[in-house]
CSV table of C-alpha atoms and ligand atoms in Angstrom, one decimal:
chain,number,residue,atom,x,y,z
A,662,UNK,CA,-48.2,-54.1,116.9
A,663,UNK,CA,-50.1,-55.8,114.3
A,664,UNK,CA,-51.0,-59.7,115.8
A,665,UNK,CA,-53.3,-60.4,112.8
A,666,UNK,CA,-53.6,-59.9,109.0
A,667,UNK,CA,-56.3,-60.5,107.0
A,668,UNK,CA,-56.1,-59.8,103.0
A,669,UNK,CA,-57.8,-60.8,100.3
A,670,UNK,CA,-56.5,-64.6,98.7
A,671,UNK,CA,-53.3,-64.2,97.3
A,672,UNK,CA,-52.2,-65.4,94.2
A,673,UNK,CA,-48.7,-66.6,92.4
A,674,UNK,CA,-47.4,-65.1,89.5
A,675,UNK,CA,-44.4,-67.4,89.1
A,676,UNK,CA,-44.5,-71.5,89.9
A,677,UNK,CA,-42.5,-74.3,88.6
A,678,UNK,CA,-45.1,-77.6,89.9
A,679,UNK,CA,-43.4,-79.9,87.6
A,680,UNK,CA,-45.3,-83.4,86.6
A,681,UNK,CA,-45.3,-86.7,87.6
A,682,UNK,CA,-45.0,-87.4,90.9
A,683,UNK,CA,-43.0,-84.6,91.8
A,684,UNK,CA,-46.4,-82.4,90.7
A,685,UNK,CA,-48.2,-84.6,92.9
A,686,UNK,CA,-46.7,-83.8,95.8
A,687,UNK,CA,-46.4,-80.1,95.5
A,688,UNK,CA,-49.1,-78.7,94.2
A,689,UNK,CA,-51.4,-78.5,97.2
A,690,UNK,CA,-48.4,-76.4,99.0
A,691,UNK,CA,-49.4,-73.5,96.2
A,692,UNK,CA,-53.0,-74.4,96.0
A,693,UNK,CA,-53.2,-74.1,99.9
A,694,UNK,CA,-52.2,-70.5,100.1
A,695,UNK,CA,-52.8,-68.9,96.6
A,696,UNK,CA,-56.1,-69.0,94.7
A,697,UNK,CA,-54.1,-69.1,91.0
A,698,UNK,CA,-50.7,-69.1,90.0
A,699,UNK,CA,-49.0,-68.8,86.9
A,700,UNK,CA,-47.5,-72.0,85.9
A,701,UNK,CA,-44.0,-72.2,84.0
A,702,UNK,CA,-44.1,-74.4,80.7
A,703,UNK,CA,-40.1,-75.4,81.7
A,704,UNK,CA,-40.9,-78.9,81.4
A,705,UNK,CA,-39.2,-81.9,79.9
A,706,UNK,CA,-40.4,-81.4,77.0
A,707,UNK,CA,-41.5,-78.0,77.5
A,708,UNK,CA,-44.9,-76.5,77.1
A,709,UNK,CA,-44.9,-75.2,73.4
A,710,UNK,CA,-48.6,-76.5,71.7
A,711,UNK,CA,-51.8,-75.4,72.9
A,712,UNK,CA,-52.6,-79.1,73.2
A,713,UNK,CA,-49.7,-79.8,75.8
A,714,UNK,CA,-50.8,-76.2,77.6
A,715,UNK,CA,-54.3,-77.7,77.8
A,716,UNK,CA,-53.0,-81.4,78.6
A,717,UNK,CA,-50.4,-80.1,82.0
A,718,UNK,CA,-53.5,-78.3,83.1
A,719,UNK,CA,-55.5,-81.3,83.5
A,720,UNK,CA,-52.5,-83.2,84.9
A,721,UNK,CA,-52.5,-80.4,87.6
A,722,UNK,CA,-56.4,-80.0,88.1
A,723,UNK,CA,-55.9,-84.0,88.4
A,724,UNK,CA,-53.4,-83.7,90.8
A,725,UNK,CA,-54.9,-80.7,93.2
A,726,UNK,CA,-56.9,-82.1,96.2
A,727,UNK,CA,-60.1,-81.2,95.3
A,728,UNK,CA,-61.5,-79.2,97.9
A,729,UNK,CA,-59.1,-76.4,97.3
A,730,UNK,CA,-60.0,-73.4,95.2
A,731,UNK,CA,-57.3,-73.8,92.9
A,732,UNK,CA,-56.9,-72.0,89.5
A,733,UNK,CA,-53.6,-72.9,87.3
A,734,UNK,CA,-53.0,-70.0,84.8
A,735,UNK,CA,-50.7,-71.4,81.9
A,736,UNK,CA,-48.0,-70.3,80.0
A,737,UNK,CA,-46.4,-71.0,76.5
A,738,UNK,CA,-42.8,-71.5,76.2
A,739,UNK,CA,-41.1,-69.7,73.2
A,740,UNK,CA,-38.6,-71.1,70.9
A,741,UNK,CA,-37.0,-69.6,67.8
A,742,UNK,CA,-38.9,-69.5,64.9
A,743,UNK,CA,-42.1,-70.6,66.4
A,744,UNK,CA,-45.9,-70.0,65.1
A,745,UNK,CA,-47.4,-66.6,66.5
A,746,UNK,CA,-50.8,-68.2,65.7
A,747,UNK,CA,-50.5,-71.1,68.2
A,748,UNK,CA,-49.9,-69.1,70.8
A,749,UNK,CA,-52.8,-66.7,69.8
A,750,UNK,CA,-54.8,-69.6,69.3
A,751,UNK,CA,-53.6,-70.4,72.8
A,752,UNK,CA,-55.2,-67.3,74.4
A,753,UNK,CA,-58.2,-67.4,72.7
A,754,UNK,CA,-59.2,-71.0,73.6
A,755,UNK,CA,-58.3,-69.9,77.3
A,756,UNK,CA,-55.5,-72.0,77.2
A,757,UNK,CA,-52.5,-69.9,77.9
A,758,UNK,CA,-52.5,-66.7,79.7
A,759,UNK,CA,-49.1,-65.7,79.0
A,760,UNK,CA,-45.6,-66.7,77.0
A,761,UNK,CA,-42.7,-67.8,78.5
A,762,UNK,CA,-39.3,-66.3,77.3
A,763,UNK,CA,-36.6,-67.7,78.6
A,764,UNK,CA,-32.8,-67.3,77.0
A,765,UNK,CA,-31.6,-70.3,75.4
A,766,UNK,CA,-29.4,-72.0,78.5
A,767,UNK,CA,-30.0,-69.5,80.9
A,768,UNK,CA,-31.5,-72.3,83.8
A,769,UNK,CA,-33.2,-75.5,83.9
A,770,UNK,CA,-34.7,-76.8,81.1
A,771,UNK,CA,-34.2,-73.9,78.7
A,772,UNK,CA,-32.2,-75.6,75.8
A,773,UNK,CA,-35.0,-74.8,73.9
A,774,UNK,CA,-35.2,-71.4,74.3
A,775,UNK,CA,-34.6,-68.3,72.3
A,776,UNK,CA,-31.0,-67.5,71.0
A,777,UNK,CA,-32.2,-64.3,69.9
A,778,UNK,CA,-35.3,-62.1,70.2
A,779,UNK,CA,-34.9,-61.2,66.6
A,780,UNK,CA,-36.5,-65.2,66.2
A,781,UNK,CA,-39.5,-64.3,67.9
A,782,UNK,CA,-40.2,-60.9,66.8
A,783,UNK,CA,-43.7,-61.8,64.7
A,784,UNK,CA,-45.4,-63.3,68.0
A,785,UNK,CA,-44.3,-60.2,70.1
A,786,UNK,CA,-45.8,-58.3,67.7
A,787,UNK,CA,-49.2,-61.0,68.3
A,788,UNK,CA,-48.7,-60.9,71.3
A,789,UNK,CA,-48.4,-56.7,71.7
A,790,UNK,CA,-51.6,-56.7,69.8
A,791,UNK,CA,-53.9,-59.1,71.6
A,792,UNK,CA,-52.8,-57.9,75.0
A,793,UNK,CA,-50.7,-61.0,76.2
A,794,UNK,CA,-48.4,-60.5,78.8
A,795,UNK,CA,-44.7,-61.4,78.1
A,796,UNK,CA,-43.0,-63.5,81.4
A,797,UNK,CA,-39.1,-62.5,81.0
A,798,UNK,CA,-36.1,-64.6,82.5
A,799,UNK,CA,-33.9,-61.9,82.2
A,800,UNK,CA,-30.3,-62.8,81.8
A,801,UNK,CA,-28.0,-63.0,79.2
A,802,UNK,CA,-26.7,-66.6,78.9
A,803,UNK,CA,-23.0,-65.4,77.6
A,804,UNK,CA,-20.7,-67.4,79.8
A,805,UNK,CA,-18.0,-64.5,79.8
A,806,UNK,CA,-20.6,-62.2,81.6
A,807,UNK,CA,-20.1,-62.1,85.4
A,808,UNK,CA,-23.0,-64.1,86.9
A,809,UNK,CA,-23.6,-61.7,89.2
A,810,UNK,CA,-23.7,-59.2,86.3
A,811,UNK,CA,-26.3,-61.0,84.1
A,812,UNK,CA,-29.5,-59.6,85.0
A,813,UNK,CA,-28.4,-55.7,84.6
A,814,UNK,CA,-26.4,-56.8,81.4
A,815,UNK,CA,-29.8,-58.3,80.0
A,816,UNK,CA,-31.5,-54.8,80.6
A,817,UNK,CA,-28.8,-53.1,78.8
A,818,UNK,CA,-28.5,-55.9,75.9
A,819,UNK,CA,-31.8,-57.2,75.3
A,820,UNK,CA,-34.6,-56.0,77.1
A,821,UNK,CA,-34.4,-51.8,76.6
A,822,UNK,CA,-34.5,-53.0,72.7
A,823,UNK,CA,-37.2,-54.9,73.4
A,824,UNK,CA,-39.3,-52.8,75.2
A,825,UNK,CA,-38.9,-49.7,72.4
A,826,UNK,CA,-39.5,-51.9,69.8
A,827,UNK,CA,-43.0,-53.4,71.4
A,828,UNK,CA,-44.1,-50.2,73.2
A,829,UNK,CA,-47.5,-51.8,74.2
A,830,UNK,CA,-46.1,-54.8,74.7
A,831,UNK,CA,-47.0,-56.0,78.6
A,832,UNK,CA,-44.0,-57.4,80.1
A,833,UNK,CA,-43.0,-59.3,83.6
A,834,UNK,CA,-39.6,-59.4,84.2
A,835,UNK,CA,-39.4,-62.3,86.4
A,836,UNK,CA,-38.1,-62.5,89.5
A,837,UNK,CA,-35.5,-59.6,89.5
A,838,UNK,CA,-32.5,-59.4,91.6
A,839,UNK,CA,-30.8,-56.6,91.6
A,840,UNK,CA,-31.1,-52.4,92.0
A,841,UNK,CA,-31.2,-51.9,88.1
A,842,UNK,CA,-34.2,-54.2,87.7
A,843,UNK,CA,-36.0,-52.0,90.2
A,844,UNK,CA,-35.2,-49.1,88.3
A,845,UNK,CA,-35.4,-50.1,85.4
A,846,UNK,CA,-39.1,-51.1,86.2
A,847,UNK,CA,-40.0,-48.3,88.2
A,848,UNK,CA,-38.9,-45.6,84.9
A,849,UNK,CA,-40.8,-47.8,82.4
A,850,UNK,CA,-44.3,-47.2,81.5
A,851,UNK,CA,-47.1,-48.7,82.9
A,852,UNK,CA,-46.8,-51.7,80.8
A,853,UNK,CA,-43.8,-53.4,82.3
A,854,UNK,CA,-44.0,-54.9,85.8
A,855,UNK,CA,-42.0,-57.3,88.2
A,856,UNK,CA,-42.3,-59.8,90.4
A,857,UNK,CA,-40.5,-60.5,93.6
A,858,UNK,CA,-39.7,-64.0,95.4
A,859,UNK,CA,-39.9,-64.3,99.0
A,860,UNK,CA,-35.9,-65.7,99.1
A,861,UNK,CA,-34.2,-62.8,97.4
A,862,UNK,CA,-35.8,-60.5,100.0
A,863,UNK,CA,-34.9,-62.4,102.6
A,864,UNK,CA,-31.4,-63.3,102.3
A,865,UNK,CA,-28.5,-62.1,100.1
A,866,UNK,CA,-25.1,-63.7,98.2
A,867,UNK,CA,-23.3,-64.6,101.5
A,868,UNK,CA,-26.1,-67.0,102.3
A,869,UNK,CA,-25.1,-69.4,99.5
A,870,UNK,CA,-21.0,-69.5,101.0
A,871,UNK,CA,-22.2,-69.5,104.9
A,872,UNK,CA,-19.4,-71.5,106.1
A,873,UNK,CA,-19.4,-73.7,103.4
A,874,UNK,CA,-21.3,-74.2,99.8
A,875,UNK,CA,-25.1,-74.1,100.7
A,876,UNK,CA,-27.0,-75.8,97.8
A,877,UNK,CA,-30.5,-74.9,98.9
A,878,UNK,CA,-29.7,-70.8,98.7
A,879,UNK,CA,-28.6,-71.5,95.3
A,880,UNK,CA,-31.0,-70.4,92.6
A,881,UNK,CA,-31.4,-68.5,89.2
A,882,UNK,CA,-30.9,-65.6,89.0
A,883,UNK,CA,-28.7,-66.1,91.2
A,884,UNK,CA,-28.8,-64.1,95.1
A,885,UNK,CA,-27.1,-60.5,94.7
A,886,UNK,CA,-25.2,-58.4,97.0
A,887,UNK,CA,-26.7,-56.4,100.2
A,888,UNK,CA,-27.4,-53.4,98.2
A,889,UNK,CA,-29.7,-55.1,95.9
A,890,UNK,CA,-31.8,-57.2,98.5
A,891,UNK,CA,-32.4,-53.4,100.1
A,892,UNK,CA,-33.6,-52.4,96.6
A,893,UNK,CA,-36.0,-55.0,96.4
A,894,UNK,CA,-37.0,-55.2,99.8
A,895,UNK,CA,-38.1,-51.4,99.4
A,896,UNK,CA,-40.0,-51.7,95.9
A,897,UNK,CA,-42.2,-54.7,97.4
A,898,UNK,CA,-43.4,-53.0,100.4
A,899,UNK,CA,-43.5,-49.4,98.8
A,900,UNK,CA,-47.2,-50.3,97.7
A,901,UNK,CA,-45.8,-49.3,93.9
A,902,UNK,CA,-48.0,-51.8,91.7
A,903,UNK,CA,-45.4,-52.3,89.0
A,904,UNK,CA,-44.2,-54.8,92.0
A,905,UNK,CA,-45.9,-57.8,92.7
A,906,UNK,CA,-45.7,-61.7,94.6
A,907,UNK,CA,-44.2,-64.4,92.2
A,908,UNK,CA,-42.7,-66.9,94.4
A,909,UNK,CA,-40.3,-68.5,91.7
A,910,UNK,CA,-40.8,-71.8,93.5
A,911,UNK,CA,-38.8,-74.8,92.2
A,912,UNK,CA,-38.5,-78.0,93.5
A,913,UNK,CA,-35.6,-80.2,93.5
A,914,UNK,CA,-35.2,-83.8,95.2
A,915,UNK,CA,-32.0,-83.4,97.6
A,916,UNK,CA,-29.6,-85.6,95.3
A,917,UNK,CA,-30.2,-83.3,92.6
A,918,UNK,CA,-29.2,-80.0,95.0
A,919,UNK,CA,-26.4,-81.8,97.2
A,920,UNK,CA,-24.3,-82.7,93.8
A,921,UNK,CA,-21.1,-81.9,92.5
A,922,UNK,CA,-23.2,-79.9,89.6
A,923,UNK,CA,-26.4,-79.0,91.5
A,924,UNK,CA,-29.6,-77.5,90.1
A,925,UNK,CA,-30.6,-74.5,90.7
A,926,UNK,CA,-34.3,-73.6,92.5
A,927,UNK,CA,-35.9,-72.9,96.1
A,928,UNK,CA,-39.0,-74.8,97.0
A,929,UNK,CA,-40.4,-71.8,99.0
A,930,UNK,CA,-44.2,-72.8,98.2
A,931,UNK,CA,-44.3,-74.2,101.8
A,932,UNK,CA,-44.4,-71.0,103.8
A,933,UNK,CA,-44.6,-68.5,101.2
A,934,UNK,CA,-46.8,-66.1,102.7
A,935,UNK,CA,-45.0,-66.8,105.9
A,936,UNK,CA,-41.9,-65.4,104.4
A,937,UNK,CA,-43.1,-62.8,102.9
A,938,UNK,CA,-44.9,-61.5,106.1
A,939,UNK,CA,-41.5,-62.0,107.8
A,940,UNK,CA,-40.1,-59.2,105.4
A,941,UNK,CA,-43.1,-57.1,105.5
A,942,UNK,CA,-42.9,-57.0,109.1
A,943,UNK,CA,-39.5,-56.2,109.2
A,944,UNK,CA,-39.8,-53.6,107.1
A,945,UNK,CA,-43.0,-51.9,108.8
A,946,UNK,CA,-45.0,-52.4,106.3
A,947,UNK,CA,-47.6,-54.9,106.8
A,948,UNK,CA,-50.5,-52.9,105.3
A,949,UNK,CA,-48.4,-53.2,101.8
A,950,UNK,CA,-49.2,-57.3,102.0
A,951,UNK,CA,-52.2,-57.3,100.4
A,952,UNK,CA,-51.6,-54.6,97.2
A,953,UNK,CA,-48.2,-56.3,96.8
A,954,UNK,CA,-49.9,-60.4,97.2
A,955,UNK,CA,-53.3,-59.9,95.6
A,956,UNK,CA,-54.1,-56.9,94.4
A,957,UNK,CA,-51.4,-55.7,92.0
A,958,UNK,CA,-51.1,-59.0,90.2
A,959,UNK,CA,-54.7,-59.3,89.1
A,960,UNK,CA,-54.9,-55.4,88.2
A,961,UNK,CA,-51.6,-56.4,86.0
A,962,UNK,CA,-53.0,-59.2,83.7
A,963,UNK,CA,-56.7,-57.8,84.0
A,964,UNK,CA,-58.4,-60.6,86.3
A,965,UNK,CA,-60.5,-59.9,89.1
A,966,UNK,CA,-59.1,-59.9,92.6
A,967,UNK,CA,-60.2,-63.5,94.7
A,968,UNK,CA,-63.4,-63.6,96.1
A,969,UNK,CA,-62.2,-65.4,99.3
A,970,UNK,CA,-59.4,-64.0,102.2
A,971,UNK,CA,-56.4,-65.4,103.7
A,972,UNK,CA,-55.8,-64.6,107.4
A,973,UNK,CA,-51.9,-64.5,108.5
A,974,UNK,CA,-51.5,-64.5,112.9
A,975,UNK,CA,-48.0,-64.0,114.5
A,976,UNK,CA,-47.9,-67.4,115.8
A,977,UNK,CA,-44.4,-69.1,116.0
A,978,UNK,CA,-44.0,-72.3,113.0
A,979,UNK,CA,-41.3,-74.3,112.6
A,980,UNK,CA,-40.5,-75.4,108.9
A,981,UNK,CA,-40.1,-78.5,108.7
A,982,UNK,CA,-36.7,-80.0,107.9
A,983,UNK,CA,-37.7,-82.0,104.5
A,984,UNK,CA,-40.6,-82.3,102.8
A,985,UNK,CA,-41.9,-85.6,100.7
A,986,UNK,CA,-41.2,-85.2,97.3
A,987,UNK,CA,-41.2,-87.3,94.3
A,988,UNK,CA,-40.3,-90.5,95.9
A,989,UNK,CA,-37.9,-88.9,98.3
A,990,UNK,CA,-37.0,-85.6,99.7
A,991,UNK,CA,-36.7,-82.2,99.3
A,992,UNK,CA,-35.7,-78.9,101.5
A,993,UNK,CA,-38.1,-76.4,101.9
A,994,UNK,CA,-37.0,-72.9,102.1
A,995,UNK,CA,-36.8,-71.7,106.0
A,996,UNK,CA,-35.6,-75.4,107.0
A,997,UNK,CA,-35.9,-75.7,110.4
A,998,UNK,CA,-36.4,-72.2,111.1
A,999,UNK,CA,-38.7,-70.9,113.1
A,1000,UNK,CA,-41.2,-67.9,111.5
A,1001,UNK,CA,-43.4,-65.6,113.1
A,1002,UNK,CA,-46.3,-65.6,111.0
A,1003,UNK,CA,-48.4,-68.3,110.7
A,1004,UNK,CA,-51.5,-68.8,107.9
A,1005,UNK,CA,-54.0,-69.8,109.4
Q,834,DOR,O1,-33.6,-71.3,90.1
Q,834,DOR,C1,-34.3,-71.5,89.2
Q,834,DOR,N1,-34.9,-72.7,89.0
Q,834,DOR,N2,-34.4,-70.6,88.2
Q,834,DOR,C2,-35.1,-70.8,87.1
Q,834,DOR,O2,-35.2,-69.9,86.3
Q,834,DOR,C3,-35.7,-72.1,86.8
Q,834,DOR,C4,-35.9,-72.9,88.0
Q,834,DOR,C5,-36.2,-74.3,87.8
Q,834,DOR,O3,-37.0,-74.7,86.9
Q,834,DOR,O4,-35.7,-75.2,88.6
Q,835,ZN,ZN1,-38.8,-69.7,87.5
């Protein structure tokens, strides 16, 4: 039985650290385990300018406790009709290592976002030729679509076009859910990757109705059935590098969870390797940790791996019930639960 892990430092392909406050008092939860992470531009307003891309990376580097090794990666958000040559202008200065697309209304803070990828065909086509990666929320935002159904309607709809259309194009679809994703990403070319949260391996739909309406198993996309957690538990820990870590973690403050209209997000930065080390162990397949946390990513978007190593122990460690944030609380994923793994 394998007692101790060590891998090189992870990183995080997918983080919501928010500002203000709330950034403040999340940030060292990803900077503690992961040496980078790719930071979402979702904010209120979002990230669109190279100047506001540069400006939220100081407000994070500001906000990090120093003595971690901490790099934010940052990312542009696309609306309709927007100006291929900031974003390129973006990648050149350093400022923005990929672009956000995000379906107008699909989750929180998107209002902004595209209607239709015909609007942004002209920096796809920038984009495609200067070797930026493309971050996709994948879900079609028609309200008459099943919301179970919207991630493998969006394959169908939007993103086979897309991917014909922009053949070099390198794309991320974000945080997939279901059993189409996985194949959809395993029979594309080399281009197109995914990346894989610790929740939706961990737990499926029936979490969110366990005796009750749980708000804190409640994010987008949201949880699939049993047959698609299997899907992705089996792509993560195949050691296939099309599949890599992207936590997807998003705080909320309770209030805004425990509402009559809550928002959706898991704040899983807390134990994130923890979580994913539960799975991997479950699965047998703790020698896939490293390829899938810190290797594949990196290899992906054409960084180097981390210099330094993260050591994980099978050690009981309780989550804690909250967590101090913005002001007030909020629940980490795992709540009270007790995990196996601990980083040391
Ligand atoms: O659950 C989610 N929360 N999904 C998203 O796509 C956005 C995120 C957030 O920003 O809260
Ligand atoms: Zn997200």
């Amino acid at each position: 039985m394998t007692n101790t892990l060590t891998i090189r430092r992870p990183d995080d392909w997918h983080v919501h650290l928010r500002d203000g406050q709330m950034l403040k008092d999340v940030v060292d939860f990803t900077a503690r385990q992961f040496g980078r992470a790719i930071i979402m531009p979702n904010l209120k307003p979002p990230v669109t300018t190279v100047e506001a891309g540069r400006a939220y990376r100081e407000r994070i580097m500001a906000a990090v406790d120093p003595a971690l090794d901490f790099t934010p990666l940052m990312t542009a958000y696309l609306t309709d009709g927007m100006d291929a040559s900031e974003i390129e202008r973006g990648h050149a200065e350093g400022v923005f290592t990929a672009a956000k697309l995000y379906p107008a209304n699909a989750t929180t803070n998107s209002s902004h976002g595209v209607t239709d990828v015909v609007k942004i065909h002209d920096t796809l086509e920038t984009m495609q030729r200067i070797g930026m990666p493309l971050l996709i929320h994948g879900e079609v935002t028609d309200q008459h679509v099943d919301i179970f159904d919207r991630e493998a309607v969006f394959i169908d709809q939007v993103l086979q076009e897309l991917v014909q259309d922009f053949p070099g194009l390198k794309v991320v679809f974000e945080h997939i859910t279901t059993k189409d994703a996985v194949d959809f990403v395993m029979e594309s070319g080399p281009n197109i990757a995914a990346t894989i949260t610790p929740h939706h391996l961990d737990f499926n739909r029936n979490a969110i109705f366990q005796g009750g309406i749980r708000p804190h198993f409640y994010c987008l996309p949201i949880a699939k059935r049993e047959l698609h957690r299997d899907a992705l538990r089996k792509a993560a820990t195949s050691g296939n590098a099309k599949f890599f870590l992207g936590t997807d973690t998003a705080p909320h403050v309770v209030a805004a969870k425990e509402s009559a209209c809550g928002c959706a997000g898991i704040f899983c930065a807390p134990h994130a390797m923890e979580s994913y080390a539960k799975t991997f162990d479950e699965e047998k397949a703790l020698d896939k940790l490293e390829g899938f946390a810190s290797l594949f990513g990196p290899a992906f978007y054409g960084l180097p791996v981390n210099e330094g190593t993260m050591t994980l122990t099978r050690k009981d460690n309780t989550v804690p019930a909250s967590i101090t944030a913005d002001g007030t609380e909020a629940i980490p994923f795992h709540a009270g639960e007790t995990l196996a793994w601990s980083v040391n």
